[in-house]
Short mmCIF file of C-alpha atoms in Angstrom, two decimals:
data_model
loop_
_atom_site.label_atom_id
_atom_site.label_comp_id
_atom_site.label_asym_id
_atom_site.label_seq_id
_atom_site.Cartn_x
_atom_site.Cartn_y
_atom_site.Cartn_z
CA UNK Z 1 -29.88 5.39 30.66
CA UNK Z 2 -33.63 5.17 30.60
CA UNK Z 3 -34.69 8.18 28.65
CA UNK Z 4 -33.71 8.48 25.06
CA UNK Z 5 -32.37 12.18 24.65
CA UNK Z 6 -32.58 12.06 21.05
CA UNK Z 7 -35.75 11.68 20.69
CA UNK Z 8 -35.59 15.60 21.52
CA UNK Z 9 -33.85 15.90 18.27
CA UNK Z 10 -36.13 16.36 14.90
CA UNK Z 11 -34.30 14.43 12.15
CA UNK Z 12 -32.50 16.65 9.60
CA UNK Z 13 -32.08 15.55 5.80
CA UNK Z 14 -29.32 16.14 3.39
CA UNK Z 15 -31.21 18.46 1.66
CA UNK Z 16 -31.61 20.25 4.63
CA UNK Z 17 -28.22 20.55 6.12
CA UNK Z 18 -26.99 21.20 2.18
CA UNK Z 19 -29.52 24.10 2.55
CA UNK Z 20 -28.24 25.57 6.22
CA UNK Z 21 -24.56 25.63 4.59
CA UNK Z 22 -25.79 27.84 1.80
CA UNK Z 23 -27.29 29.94 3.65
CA UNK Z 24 -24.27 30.08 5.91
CA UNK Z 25 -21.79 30.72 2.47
CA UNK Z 26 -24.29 33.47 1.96
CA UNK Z 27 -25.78 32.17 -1.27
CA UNK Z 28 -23.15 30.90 -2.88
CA UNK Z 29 -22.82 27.83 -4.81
CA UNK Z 30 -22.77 24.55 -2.60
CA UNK Z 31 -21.31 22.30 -5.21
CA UNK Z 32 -18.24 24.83 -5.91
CA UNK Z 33 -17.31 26.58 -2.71
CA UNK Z 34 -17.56 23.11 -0.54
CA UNK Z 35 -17.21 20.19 -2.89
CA UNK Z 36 -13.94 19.18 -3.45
CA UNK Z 37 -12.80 17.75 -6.75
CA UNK Z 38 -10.40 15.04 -6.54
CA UNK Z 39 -7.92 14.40 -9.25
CA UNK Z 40 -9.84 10.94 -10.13
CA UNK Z 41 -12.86 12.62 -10.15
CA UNK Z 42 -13.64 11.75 -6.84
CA UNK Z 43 -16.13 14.61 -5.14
CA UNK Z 44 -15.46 15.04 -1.72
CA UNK Z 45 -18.46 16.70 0.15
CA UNK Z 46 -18.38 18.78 3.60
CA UNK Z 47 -20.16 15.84 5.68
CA UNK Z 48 -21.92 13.02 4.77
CA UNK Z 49 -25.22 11.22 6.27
CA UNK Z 50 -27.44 8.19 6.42
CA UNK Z 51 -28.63 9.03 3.28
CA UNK Z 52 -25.40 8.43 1.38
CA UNK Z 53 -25.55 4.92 2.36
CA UNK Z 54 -28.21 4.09 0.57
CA UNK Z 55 -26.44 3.18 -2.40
CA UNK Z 56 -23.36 1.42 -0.56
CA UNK Z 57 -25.51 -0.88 1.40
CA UNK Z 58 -23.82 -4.09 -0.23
CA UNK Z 59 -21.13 -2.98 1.25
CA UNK Z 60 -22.44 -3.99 4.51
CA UNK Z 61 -21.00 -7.85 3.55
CA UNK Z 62 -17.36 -6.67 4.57
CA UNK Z 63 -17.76 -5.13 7.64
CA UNK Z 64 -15.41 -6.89 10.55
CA UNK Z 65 -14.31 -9.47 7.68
CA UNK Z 66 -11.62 -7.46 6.12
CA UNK Z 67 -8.92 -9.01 8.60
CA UNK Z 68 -9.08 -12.34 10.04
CA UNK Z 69 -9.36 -12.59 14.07
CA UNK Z 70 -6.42 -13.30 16.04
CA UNK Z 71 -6.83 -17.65 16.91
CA UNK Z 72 -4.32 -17.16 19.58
CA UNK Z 73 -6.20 -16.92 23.08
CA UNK Z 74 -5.72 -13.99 25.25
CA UNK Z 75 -5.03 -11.65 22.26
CA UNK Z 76 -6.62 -9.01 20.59
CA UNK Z 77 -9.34 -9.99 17.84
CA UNK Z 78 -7.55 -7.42 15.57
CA UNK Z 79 -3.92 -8.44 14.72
CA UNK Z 80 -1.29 -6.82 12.04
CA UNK Z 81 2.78 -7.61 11.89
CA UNK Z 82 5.24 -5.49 12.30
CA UNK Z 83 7.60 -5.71 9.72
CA UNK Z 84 11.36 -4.74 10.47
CA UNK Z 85 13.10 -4.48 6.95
CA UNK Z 86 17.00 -4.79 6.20
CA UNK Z 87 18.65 -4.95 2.71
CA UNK Z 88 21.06 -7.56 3.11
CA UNK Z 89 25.03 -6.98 2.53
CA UNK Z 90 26.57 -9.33 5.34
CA UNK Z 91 24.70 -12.12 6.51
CA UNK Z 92 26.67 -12.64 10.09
CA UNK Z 93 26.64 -8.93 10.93
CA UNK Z 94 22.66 -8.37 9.28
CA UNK Z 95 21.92 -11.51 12.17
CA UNK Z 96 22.27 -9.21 14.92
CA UNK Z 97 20.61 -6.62 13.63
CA UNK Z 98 18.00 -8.93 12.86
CA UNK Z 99 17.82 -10.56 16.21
CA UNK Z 100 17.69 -7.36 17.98
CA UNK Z 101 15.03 -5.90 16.12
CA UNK Z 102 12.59 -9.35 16.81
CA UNK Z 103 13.34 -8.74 21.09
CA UNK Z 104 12.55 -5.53 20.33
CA UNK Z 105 8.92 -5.49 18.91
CA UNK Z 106 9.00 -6.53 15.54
CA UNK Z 107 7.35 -9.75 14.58
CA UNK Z 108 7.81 -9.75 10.90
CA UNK Z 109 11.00 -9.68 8.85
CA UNK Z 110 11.26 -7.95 5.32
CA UNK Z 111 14.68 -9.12 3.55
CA UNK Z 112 16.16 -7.43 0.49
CA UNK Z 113 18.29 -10.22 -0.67
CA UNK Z 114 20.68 -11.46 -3.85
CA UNK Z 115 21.55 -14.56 -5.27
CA UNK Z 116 23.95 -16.63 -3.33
CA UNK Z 117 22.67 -15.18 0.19
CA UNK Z 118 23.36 -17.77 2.90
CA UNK Z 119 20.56 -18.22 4.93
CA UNK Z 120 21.94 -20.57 7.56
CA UNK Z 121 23.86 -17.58 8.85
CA UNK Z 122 21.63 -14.75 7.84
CA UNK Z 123 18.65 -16.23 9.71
CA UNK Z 124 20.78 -18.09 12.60
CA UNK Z 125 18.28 -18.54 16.17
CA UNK Z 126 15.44 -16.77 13.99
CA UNK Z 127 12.39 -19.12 14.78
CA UNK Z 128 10.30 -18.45 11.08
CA UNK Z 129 7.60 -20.31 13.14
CA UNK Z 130 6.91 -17.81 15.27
CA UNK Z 131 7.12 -14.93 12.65
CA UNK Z 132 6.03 -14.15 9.56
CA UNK Z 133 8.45 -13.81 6.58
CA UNK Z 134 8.81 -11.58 3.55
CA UNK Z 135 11.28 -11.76 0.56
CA UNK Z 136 12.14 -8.85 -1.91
CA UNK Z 137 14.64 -9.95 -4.47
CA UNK Z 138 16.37 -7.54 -7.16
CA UNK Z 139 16.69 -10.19 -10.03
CA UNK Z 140 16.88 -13.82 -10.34
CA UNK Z 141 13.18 -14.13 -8.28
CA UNK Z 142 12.51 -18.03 -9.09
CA UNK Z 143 16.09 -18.61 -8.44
CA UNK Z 144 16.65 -17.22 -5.11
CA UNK Z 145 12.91 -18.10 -3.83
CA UNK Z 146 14.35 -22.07 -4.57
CA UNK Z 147 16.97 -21.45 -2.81
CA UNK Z 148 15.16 -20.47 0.19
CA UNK Z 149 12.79 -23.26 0.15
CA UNK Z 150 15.40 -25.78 -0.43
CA UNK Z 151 17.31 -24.27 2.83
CA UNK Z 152 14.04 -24.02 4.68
CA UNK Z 153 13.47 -27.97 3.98
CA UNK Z 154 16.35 -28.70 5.21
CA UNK Z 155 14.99 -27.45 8.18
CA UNK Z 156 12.63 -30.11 8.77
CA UNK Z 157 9.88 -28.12 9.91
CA UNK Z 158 6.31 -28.36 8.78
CA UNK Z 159 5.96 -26.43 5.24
CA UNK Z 160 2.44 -24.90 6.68
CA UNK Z 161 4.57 -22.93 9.72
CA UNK Z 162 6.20 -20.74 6.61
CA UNK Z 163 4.44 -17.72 6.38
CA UNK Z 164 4.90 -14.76 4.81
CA UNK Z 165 5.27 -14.29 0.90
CA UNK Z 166 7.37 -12.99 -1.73
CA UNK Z 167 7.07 -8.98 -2.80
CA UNK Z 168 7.69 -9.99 -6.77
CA UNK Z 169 5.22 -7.89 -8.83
CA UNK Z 170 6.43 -9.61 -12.05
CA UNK Z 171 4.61 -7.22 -14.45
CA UNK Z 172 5.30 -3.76 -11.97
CA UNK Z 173 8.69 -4.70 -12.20
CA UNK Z 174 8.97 -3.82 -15.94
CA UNK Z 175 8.77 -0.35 -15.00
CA UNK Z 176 11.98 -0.18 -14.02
CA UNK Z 177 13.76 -3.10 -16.00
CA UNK Z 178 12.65 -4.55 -19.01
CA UNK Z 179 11.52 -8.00 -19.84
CA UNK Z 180 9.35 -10.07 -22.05
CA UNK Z 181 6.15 -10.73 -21.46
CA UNK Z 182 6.86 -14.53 -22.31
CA UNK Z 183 9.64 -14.55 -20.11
CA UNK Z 184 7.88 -13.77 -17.31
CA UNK Z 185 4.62 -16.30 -17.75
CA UNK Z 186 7.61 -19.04 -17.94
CA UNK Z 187 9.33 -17.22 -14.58
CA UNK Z 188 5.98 -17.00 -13.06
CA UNK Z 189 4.93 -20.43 -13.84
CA UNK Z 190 8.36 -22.08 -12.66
CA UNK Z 191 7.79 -19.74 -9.23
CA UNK Z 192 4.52 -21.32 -8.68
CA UNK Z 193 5.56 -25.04 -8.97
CA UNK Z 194 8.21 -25.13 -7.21
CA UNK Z 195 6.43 -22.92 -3.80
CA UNK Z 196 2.97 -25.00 -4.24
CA UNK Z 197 3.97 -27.11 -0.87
CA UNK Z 198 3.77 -24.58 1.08
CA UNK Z 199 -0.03 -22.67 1.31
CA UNK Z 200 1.12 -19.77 3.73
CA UNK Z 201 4.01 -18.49 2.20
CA UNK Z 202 2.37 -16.32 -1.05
CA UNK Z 203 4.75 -16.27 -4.14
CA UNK Z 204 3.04 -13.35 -6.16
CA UNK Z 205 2.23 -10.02 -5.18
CA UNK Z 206 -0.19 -6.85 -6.54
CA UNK Z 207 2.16 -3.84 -6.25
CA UNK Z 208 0.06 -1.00 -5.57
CA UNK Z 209 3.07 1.03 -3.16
CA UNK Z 210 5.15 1.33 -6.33
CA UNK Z 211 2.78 2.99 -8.27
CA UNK Z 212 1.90 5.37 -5.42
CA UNK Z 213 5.92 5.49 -4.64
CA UNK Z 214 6.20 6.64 -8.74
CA UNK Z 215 3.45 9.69 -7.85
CA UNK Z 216 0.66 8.13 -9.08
CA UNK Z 217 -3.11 9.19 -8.53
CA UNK Z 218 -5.14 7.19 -5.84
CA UNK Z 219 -7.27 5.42 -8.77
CA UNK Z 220 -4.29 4.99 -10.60
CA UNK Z 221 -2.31 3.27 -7.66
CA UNK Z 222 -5.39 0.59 -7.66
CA UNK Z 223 -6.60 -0.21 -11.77
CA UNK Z 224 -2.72 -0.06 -13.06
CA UNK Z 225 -1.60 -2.88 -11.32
CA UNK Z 226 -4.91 -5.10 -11.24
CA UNK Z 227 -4.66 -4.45 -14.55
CA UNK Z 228 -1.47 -5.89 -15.35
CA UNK Z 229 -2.38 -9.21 -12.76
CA UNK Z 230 -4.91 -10.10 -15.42
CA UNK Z 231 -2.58 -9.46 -17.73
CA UNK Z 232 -0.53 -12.34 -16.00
CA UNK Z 233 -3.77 -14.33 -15.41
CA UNK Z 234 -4.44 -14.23 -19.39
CA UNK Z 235 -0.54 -15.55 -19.75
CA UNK Z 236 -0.73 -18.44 -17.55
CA UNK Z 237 -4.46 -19.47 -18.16
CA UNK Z 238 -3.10 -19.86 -22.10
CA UNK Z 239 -0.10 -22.36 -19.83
CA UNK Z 240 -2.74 -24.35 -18.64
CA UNK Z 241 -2.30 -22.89 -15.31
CA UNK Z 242 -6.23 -22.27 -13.59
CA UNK Z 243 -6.63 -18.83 -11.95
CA UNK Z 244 -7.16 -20.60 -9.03
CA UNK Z 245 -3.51 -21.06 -8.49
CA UNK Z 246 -2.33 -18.04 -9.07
CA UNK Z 247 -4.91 -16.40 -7.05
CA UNK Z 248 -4.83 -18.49 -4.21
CA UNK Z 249 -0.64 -17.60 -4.04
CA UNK Z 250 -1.07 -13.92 -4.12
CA UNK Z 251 -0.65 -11.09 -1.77
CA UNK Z 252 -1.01 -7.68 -1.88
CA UNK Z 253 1.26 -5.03 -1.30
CA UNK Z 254 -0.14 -0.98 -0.77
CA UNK Z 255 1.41 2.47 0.77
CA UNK Z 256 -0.45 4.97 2.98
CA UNK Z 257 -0.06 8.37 2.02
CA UNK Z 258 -0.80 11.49 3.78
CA UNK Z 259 -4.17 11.80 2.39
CA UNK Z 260 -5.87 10.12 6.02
CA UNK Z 261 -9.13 9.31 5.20
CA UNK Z 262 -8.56 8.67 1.22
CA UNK Z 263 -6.25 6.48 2.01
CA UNK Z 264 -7.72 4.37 4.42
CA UNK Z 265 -10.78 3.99 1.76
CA UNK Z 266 -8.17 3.10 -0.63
CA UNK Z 267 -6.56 -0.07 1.23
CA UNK Z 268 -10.02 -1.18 1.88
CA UNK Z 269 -11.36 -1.02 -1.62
CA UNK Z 270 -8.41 -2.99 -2.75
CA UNK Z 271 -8.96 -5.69 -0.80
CA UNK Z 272 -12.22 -5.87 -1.92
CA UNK Z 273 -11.47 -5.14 -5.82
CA UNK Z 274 -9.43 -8.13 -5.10
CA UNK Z 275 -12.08 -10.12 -3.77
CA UNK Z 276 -14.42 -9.54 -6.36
CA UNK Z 277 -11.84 -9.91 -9.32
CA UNK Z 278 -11.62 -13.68 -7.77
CA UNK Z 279 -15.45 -13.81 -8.09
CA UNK Z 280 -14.98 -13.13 -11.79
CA UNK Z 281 -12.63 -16.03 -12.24
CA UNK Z 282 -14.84 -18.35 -10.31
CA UNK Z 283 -12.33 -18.48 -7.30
CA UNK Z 284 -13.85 -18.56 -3.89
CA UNK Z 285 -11.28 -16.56 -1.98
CA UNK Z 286 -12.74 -15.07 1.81
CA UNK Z 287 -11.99 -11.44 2.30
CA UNK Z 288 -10.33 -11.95 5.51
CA UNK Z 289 -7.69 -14.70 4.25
CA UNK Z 290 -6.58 -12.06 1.55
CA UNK Z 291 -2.78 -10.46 2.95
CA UNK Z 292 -2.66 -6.84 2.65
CA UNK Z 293 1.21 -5.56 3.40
CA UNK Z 294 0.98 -1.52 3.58
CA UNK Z 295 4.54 0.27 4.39
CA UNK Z 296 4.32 3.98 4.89
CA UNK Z 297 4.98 6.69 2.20
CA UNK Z 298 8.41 7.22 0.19
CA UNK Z 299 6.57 9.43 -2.13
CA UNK Z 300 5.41 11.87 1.13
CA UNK Z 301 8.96 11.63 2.69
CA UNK Z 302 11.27 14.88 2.33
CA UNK Z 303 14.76 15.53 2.95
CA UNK Z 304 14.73 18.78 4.13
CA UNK Z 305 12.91 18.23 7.29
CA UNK Z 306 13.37 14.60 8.55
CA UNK Z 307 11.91 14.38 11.92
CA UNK Z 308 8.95 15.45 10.22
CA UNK Z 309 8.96 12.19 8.40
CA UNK Z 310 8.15 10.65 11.96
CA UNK Z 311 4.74 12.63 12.22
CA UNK Z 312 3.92 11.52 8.51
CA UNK Z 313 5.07 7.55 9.28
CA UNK Z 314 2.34 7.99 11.84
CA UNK Z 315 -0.34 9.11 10.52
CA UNK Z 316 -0.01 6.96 7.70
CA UNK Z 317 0.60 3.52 10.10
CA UNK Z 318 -2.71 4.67 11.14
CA UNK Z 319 -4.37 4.75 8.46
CA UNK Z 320 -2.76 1.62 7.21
CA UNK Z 321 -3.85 0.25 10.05
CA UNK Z 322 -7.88 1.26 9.92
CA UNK Z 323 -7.57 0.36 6.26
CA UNK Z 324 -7.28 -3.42 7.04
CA UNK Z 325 -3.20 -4.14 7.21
CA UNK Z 326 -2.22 -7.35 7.73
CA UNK Z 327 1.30 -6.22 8.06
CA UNK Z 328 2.83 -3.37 8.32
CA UNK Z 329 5.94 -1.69 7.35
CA UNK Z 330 7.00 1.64 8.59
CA UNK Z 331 10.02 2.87 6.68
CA UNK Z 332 12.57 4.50 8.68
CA UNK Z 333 12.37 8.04 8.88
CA UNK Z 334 15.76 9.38 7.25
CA UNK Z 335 15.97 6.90 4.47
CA UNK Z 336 16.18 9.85 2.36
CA UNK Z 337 19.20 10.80 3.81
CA UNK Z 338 20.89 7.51 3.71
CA UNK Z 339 21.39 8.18 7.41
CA UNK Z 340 19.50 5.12 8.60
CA UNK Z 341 20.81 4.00 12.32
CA UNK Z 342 19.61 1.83 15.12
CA UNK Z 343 17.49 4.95 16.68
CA UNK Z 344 15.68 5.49 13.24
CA UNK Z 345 14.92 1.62 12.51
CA UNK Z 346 13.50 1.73 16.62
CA UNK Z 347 11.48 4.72 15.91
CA UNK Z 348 9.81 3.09 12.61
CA UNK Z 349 9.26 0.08 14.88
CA UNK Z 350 7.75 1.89 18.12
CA UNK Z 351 5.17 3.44 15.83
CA UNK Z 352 3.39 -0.10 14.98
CA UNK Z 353 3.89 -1.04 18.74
CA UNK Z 354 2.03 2.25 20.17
CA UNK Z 355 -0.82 2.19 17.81
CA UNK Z 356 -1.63 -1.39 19.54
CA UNK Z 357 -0.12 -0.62 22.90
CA UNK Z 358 -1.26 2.95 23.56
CA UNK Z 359 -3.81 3.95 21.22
CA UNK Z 360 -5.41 0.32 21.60
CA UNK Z 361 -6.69 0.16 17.90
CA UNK Z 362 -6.12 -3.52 18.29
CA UNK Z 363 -9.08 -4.02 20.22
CA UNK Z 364 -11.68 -3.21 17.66
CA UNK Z 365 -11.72 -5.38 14.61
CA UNK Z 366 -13.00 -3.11 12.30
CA UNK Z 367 -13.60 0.67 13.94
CA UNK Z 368 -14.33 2.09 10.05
CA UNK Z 369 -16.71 -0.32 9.52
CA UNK Z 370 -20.32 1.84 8.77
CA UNK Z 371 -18.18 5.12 8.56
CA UNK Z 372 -20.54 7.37 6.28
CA UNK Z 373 -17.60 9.06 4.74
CA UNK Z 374 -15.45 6.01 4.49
CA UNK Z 375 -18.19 4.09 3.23
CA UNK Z 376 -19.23 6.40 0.31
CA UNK Z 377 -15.72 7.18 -0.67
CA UNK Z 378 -14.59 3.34 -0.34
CA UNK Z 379 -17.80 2.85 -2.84
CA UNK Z 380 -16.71 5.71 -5.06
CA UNK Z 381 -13.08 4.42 -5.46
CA UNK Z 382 -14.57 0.66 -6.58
CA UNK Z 383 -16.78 2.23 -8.87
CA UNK Z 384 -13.53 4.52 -10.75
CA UNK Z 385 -11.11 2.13 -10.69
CA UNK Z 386 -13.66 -0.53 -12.26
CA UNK Z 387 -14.31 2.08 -14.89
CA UNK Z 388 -10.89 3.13 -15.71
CA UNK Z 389 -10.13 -0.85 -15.84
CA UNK Z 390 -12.56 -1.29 -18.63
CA UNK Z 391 -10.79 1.67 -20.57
CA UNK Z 392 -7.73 -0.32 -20.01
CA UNK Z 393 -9.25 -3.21 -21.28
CA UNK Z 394 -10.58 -1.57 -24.43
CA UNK Z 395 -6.89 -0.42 -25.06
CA UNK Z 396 -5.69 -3.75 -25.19
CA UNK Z 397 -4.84 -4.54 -21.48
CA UNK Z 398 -1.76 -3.31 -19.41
CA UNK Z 399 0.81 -4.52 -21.65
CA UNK Z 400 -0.20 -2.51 -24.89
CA UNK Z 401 -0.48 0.70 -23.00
CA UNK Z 402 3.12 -0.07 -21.93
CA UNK Z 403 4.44 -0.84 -24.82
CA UNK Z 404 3.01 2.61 -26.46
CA UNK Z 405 4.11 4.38 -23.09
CA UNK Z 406 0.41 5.71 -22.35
CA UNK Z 407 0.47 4.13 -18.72
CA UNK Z 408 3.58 5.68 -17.82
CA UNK Z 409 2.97 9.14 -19.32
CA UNK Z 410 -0.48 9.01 -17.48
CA UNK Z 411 1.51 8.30 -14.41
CA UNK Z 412 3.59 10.93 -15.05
CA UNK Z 413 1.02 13.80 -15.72
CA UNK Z 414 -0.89 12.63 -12.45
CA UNK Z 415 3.34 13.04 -10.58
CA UNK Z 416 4.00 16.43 -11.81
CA UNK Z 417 0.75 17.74 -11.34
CA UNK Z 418 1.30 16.97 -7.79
CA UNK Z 419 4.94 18.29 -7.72
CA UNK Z 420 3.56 21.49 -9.19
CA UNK Z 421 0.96 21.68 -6.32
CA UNK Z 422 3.56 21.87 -4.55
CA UNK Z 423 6.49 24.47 -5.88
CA UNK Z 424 3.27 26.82 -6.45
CA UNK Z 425 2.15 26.63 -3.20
CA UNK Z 426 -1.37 25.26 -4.06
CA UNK Z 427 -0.77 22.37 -1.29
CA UNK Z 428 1.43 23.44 1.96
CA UNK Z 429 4.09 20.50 3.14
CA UNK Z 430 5.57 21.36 6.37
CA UNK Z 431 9.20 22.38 6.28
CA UNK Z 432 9.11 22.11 2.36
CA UNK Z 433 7.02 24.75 1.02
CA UNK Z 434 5.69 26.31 4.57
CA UNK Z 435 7.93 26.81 7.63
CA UNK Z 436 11.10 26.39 6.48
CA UNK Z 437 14.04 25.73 8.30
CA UNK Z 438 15.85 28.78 8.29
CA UNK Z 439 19.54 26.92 7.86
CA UNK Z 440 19.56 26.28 4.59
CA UNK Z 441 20.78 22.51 3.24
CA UNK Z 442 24.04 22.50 0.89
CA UNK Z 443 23.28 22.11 -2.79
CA UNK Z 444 23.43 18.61 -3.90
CA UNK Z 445 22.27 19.25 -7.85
CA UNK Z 446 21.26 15.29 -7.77
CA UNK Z 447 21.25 13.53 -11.58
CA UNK Z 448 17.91 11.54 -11.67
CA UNK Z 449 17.53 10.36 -15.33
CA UNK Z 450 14.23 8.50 -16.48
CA UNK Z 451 13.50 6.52 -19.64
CA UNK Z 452 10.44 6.99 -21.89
CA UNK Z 453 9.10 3.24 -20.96
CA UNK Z 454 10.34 3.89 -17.34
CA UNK Z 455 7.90 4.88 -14.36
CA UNK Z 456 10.43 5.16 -11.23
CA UNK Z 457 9.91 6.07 -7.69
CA UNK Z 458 10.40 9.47 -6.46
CA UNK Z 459 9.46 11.93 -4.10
CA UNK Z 460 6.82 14.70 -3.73
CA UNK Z 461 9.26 17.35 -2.83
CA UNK Z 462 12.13 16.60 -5.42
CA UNK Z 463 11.57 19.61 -7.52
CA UNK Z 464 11.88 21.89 -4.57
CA UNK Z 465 14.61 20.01 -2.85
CA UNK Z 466 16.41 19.84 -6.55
CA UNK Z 467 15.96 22.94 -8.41
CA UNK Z 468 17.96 21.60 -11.17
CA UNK Z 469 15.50 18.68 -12.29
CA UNK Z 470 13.22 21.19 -12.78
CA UNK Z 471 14.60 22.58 -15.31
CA UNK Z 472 14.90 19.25 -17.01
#
C-alpha cells in the first residue's frame, strides 16, 4: 500500500477519549462508573493507549524472551508440552493408559506417585528422551525422587535427556500437612544433592496453582509463595547452600483462571518476579530458560454443570498459553465428579492440540508482547505483589505469618469474598448461579472440615453446590 490512510486520522489523547466517555455517561464520574476496582487494588480502566506505556517501557526487555524458541527444525518458534496426568494405583494397567495417551497427542507426562512405585513397569516402552517428565509425590519427596533417579541410571542414558522436574513446593505443602521448618531445609538440601547430575530435570517448584486452587486473590496467588521460597533460600543459605543452586533447580508451577486477560498478565509477571528475585541474589538466570507449568482451574470448575468445565479448560489453556506456558496441563473436565474416563482425559488433551493445530498460536512467539492493556496490568501486578512482599517481610517472612495464621486467614477472607460474589449474585457463573439446569442434582450434604493453620483447595461454587457448609 502506497498511501498511508492514517495519516487522515488526527491523534487523540487519553485525556481526550477519557473526556468523549464522560460526555457519553452524561456527566458522570469517569473514575466510578468505568474504572473497575480489583480486589488487589488493581484499577482496571475502559481502554488503554500509548500513553500508558510510558511508565512500563522497561518492560520492553521481555518481549519474545519469555519462552525459549523451539531448536528443533521445521517446528514452530513457539513450543509448550502437553501434559497428560494420571495418579498412579497399578503400574501395569496405568502403562497403557500412559502409552495411549503419548500416540495420542500428549508429549508430557504428570505422575502422582507413592513410595515403592515400580517404574520399570509403570514407564515400560515410554522413551523419557523424547518427552518431558513431571513428578508429584504425596510424602516421602527425597525418598521417592532417589528412587527414580537410581532407576533412571540404570537406564544408561545420558542424565541431560531427563527433563522435566519435580512439583514439591516444600513450604506450600505445610498448608495442608504440617512440618518443621528444619525438617524441610534438611529434606530440601538432601533433594538437591542427590538430583545435581542432572541440569534438566528441576527438583523444586514455586506453587502458585495451590494458592489460586485454595481461592486466593491474583496478588495473593504470586507474593505468598515467593514469599515462602525466600523463606527456603534464608534456610539453606544458613546450610551453606548458595542461592545459585537452589535457583538454578527450580520451576514454577501457576493455574489460569477465568479471569482472561488478568490472568494472562499474571503468568507473565511471575516469570518475571522470578527473574528479577534471581537478580537480587546475584544469580544470572535468562527469562526464557525459566519453566512455567500452568494446569487449568480447579477453583473455576463446578459440579453442577460439567460440560461447561470444557468451555472454561479452554479459555483458560489459552490464556495459559499467551501467558508464556512452558507446559501445560488441562485437567479433565469431570474431575469433580470423580467420573474421569478415556473421553474426558482426550478432551483435556485435544484442547492443548487445537490451540497449536487450529488456532495456530504456535506460530507467534510472543502475540501479547506490546499489548497496552497487558502491558500496564502485567506492570501493575509487579508493582503489588512487590509491595505486599515487603509487608510480608516486615512481619517476619512467610513462616511467622503462618505460624500466627494471618496468611491463611487472609487467604480465606480473599475465598469467601469470592464465594459470596457468587451465592449473591454479584458475579454470574453459568449453570451455577445463572441458567440453571432445570433437573435438579441429588443432595450430597458433603463434610469438608478445615483446620485453623490449614489453607486447602476448594471450589468457587461449593457454597451453592453445598448449602450445608454454609452454614458452617
Amino acid at each position: 500500500m502506497k498511501q498511508n490512510l492514517f495519516t487522515d486520522f488526527q491523534k487523540v489523547t487519553k485525556e481526550e477519549w477519557i473526556n468523549q466517555a464522560t460526555k457519553d455517561i452524561k456527566g458522570k464520574d469517569f473514575q466510578k462508573t468505568l474504572v473497575t476496582n480489583g480486589f488487589d487494588g488493581i484499577d482496571l480502566f475502559p481502554f488503554y493507549t500509548e500513553e500508558d506505556l510510558k511508565e512500563t517501557q522497561w518492560l520492553q526487555q521481555y518481549h519474545n524472551r519469555l519462552n525459549k524458541p523451539s531448536d528443533i527444525p521445521g517446528m514452530s518458534p513457539r513450543y509448550w508440552s502437553n501434559i497428560f496426568a494420571i495418579n498412579i494405583n497399578q503400574e501395569a494397567t496405568d502403562n497403557k493408559r500412559i502409552l495411549q495417551a503419548l500416540m495420542t497427542g500428549a508429549d508430557a507426562l504428570l505422575l502422582s506417585v507413592k513410595e515403592g512405585v515400580n517404574f520399570d513397569v509403570l514407564l515400560e516402552n515410554v522413551d523419557l528422551e523424547y518427552i518431558e517428565l513431571y513428578l508429584k509425590i504425596e510424602k516421602a519427596q527425597v525418598s521417592v525422587l532417589g528412587s527414580f533417579l537410581n532407576w533412571y541410571h540404570t537406564l544408561g542414558k545420558s542424565h541431560e535427556s531427563l527433563r522435566g522436574g519435580l512439583l514439591w513446593d516444600p513450604i506450600t505443602s505445610c498448608l495442608a500437612e504440617k512440618n518443621s521448618l528444619g525438617s524441610i531445609v534438611e529434606s530440601v538440601s538432601k533433594a538437591l544433592s542427590i538430583s545435581e547430575d542432572y541440569p534438566f530435570f528441576k527438583t523444586l517448584c514455586i506453587d502458585s496453582a495451590y494458592y489460586h486452587n485454595s481461592g486466593a486473590s491474583l496478588v495473593q496467588q504470586l507474593f505468598l509463595p515467593l514469599g515462602g521460597y525466600i523463606e527456603l533460600i534464608d534456610g539453606l543459605t544458613e546450610k551453606g547452600i548458595e542461592p545459585e543452586q537452589m535457583l538454578s533447580n527450580t520451576l514454577l508451577h501457576a493455574a489460569s483462571g477465568s479471569d482472561y486477560f488478568l490472568e494472562i498478565s499474571k503468568l507473565r509477571a511471575f516469570k518475571i518476579l522470578f527473574h528479577q528475585l534471581a537478580d537480587l541474589y546475584q544469580v544470572e538466570v535468562k527469562t526464557e530458560d525459566v519453566k512455567l507449568v500452568v494446569s487449568t482451574s480447579f477453583w473455576t470448575k463446578s459440579k453442577s454443570d460439567v460440560h461447561t468445565n470444557m468451555l472454561r479448560n479452554t479459555t483458560e489453556a489459552m490464556s495459559a498459553v499467551l501467558g508464556s506456558c512452558d507446559a501445560l496441563w488441562v485437567r479433565v473436565h469431570d474431575e469433580v465428579k470423580g467420573e474421569i474416563n478415556t473421553f474426558s482425559e482426550r478432551m483435556a488433551r485435544n484442547i492443548s492440540s487445537i490451540l497449536k493445530e487450529e488456532s495456530y498460536l504456535d506460530k507467534i512467539m510472543d502475540p501479547v508482547a506490546g499489548s497496552y492493556f497487558i502491558e500496564c496490568v502485567t506492570a501493575q501486578v509487579i508493582a503489588k505483589v512487590k509491595f505486599e512482599l515487603e509487608i510480608l517481610e516486615s512481619k517476619e517472612g512467610w513462616w511467622s505469618t503462618y505460624e500466627s495464621h494471618q496468611l491463611q486467614d487472609l487467604v480465606k477472607a480473599a475465598r469467601y469474598a469470592k464465594m459470596e460474589d457468587l451465592t449473591t449474585v454479584r458475579k454470574t457463573k453459568v449453570g451455577v448461579n445463572k441458567y440453571q439446569m432445570s433437573e435438579k442434582l441429588p443432595v450430597d450434604n458433603l463434610m469438608w472440615e478445615e483446620e485453623n493453620w490449614q489453607l486447602l483447595p476448594l471450589r468457587e461454587s461449593f457454597l451453592i453446590e453445598y448449602p450445608n457448609l454454609a452454614k458452617q
